[in-house]
Short mmCIF file of C-alpha atoms in Angstrom, two decimals:
data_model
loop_
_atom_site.label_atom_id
_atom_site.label_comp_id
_atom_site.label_asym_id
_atom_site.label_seq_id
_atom_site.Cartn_x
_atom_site.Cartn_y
_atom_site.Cartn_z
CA UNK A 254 0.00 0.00 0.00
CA UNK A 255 2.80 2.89 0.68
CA UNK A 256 3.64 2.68 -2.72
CA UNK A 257 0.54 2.95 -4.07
CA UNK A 258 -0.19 5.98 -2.05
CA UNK A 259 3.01 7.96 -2.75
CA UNK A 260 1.84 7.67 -6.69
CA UNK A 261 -1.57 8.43 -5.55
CA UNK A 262 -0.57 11.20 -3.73
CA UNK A 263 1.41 12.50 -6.73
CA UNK A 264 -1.22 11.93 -9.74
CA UNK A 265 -3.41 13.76 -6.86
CA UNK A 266 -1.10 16.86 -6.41
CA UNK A 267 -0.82 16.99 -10.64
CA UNK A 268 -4.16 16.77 -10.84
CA UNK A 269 -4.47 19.72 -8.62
CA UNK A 270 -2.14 21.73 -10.36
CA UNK A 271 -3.98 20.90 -14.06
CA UNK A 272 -7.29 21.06 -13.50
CA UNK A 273 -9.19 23.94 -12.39
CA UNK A 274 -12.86 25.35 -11.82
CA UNK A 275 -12.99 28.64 -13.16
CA UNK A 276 -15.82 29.87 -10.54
CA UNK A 277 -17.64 29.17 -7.88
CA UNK A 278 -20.65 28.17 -9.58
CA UNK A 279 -19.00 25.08 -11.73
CA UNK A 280 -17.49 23.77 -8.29
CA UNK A 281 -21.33 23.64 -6.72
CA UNK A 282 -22.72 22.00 -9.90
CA UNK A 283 -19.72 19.61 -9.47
CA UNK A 284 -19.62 19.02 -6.14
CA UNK A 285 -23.71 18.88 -6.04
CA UNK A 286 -23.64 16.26 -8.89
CA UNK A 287 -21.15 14.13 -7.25
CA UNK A 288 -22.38 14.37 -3.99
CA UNK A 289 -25.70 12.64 -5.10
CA UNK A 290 -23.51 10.40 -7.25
CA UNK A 291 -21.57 9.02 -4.48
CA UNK A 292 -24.91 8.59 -2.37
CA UNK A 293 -26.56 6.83 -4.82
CA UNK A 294 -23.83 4.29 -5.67
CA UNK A 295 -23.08 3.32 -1.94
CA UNK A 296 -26.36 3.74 -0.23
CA UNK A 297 -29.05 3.31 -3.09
CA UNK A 298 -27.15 1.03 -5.10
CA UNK A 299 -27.71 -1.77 -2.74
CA UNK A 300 -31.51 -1.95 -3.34
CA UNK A 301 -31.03 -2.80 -7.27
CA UNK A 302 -28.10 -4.90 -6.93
CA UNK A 303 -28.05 -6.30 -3.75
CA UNK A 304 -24.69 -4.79 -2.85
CA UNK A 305 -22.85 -1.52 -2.60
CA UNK A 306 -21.62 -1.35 -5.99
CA UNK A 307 -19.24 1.67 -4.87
CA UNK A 308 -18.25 -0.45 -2.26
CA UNK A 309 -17.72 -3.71 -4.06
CA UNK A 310 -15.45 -1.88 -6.49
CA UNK A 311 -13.45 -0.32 -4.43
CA UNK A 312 -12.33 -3.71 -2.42
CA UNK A 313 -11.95 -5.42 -5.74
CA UNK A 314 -15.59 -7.06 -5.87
CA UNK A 315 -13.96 -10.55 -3.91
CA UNK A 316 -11.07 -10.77 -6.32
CA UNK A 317 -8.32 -9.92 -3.75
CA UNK A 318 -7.43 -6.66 -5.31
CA UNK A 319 -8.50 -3.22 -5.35
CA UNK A 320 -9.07 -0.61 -7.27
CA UNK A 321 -5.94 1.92 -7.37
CA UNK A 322 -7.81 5.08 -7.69
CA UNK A 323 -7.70 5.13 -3.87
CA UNK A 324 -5.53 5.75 -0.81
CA UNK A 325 -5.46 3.20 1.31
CA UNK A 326 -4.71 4.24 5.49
CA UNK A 327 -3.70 1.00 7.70
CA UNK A 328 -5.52 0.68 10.92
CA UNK A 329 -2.82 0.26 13.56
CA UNK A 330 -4.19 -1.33 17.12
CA UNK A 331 -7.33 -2.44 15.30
CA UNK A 332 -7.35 -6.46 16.29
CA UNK A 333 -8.83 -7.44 12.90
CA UNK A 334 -6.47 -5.79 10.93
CA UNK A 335 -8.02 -3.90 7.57
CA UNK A 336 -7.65 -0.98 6.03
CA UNK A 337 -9.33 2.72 5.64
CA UNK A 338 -9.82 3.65 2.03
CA UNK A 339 -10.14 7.01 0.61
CA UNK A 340 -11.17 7.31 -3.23
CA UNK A 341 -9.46 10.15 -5.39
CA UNK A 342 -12.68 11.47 -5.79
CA UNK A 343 -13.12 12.29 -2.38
CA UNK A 344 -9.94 14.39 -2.04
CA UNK A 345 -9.52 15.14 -5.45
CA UNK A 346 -13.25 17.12 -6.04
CA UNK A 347 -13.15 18.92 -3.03
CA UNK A 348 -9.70 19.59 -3.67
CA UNK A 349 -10.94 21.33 -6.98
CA UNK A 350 -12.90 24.12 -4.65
CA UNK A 351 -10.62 24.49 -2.29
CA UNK A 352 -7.55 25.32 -4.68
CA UNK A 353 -10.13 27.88 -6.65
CA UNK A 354 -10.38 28.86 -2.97
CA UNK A 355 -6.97 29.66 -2.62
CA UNK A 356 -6.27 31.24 -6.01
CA UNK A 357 -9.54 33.64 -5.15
CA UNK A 358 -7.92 34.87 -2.05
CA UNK A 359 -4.66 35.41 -3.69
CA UNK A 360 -6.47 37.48 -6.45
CA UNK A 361 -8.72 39.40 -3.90
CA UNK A 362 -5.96 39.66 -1.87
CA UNK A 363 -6.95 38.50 1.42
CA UNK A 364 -4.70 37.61 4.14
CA UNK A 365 -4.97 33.83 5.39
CA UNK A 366 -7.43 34.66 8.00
CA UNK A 367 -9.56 36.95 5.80
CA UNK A 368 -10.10 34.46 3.11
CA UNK A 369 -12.09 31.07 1.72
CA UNK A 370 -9.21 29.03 1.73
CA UNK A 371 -8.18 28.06 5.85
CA UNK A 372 -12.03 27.69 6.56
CA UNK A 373 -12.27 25.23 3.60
CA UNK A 374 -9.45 23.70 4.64
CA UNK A 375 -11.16 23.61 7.86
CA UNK A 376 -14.24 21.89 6.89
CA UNK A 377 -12.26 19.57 4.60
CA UNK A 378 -10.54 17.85 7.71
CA UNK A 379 -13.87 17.99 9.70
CA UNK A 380 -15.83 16.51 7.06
CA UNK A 381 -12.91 13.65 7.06
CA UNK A 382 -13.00 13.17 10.59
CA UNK A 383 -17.37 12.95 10.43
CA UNK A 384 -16.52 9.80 8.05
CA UNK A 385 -14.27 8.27 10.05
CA UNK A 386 -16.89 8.84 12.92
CA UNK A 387 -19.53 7.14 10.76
CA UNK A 388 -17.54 4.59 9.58
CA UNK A 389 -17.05 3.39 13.24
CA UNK A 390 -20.66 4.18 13.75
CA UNK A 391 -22.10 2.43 11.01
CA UNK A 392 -19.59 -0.20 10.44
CA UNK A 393 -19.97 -0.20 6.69
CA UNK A 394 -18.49 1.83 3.47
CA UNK A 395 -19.49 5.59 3.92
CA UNK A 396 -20.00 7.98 0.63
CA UNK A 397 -17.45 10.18 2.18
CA UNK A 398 -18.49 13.52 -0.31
CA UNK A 399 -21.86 13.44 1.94
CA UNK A 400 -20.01 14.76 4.68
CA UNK A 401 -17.29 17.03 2.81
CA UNK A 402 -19.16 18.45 0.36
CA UNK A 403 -21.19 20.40 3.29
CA UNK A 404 -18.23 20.91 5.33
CA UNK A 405 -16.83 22.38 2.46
CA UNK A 406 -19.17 23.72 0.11
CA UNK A 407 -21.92 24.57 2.16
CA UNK A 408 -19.42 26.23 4.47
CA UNK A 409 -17.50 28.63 1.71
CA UNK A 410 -21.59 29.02 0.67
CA UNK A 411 -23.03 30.09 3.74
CA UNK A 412 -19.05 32.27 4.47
CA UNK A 413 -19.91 34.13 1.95
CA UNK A 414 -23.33 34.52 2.18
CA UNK A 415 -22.84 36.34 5.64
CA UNK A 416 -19.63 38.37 4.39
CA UNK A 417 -21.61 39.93 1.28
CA UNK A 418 -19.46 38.32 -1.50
CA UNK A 419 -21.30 35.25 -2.72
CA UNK A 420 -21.55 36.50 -6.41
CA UNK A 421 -17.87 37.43 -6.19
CA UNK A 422 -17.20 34.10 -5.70
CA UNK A 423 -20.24 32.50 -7.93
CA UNK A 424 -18.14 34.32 -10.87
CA UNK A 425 -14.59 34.57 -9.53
CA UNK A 426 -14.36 38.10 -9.30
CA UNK A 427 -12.45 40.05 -7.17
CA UNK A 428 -14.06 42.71 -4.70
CA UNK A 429 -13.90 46.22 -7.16
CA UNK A 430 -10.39 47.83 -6.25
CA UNK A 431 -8.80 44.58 -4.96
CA UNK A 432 -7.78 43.47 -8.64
CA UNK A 433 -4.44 43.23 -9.54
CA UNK A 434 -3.20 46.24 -11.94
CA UNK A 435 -1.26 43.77 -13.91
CA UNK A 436 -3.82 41.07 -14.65
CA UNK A 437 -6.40 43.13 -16.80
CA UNK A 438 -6.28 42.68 -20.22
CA UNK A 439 -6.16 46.60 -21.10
CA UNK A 440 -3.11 47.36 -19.12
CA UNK A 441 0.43 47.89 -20.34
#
């Protein structure tokens, strides 16, 4: 498994650096869509084909082997052994808003503090931690974008909702003053 994570981890960090979401709106119609995605195919699933598809995937549907689009976490001083798997989806999507995140600050020029991008962050490792909490809970595969898409999402939604600059975000502008002199297209 470490090997398999370090090349994770690396397609992961290129993947960050490649792709992008050019506003706010295209990361909530991707992280909506995929949130009900990754419901459907763990929870829902199960009632058409008598098994967690996204679930029988992952562990390599009783052929010994799984998938490698995931990051598999050991789980040291549990007696059975086993491991914790996260899919690339579930760091890799979220990853996608919190990067545009990051870049928005930069461009509006917000200090750390002031920004989207530490309270994303934020919610990112809290909605990690609330499916590791429900996968003790519930002792069975978790879709984990149901909890990080509102830890994320809905918090950067409901952030800027309260600060005034939803539609800033919702089309990646900066607040009017805050732009960078250099990146408009009619300067020298």
């Amino acid at each position: 498994w470490p090997f398999q994570d370090i090349i994770a981890a690396g397609f992961l960090c290129w993947m960050q650096r490649t792709l992008r979401v050019p506003n706010l709106k295209i990361a909530t119609v991707l992280l909506v869509a995929m949130f009900f995605f990754d419901i459907y195919w763990v929870f829902i699933s199960v009632h058409q084909f008598h098994k967690s598809v996204m679930v029988s995937v992952a562990t390599g549907g009783g052929t010994g082997e799984s998938v490698p689009m995931l990051i598999r976490i050991p789980q040291f001083g549990d007696p059975l052994g086993g491991d914790r798997m996260l899919g690339f989806g579930d760091i890799a999507l979220p990853g996608l808003l919190v990067s545009f995140l990051r870049r928005h600050d930069i461009k509006s020029h917000k200090k750390i503090g002031e920004g989207y991008f530490l309270p994303s962050l934020v919610g990112y490792f809290v909605g990690l931690c609330v499916t590791i909490v429900a996968l003790s809970i519930m002792k069975m595969g978790q879709p984990a974008l149901l909890y990080l898409v509102p830890c994320t999402l809905g918090l950067t939604l409901l952030l800027s909702l309260c600060r005034g600059e939803l539609m800033l975000l919702w089309d990646n502008k900066a607040r009017r003053g805050t732009e960078d002199p250099h990146s408009s297209d009619g300067g020298p």
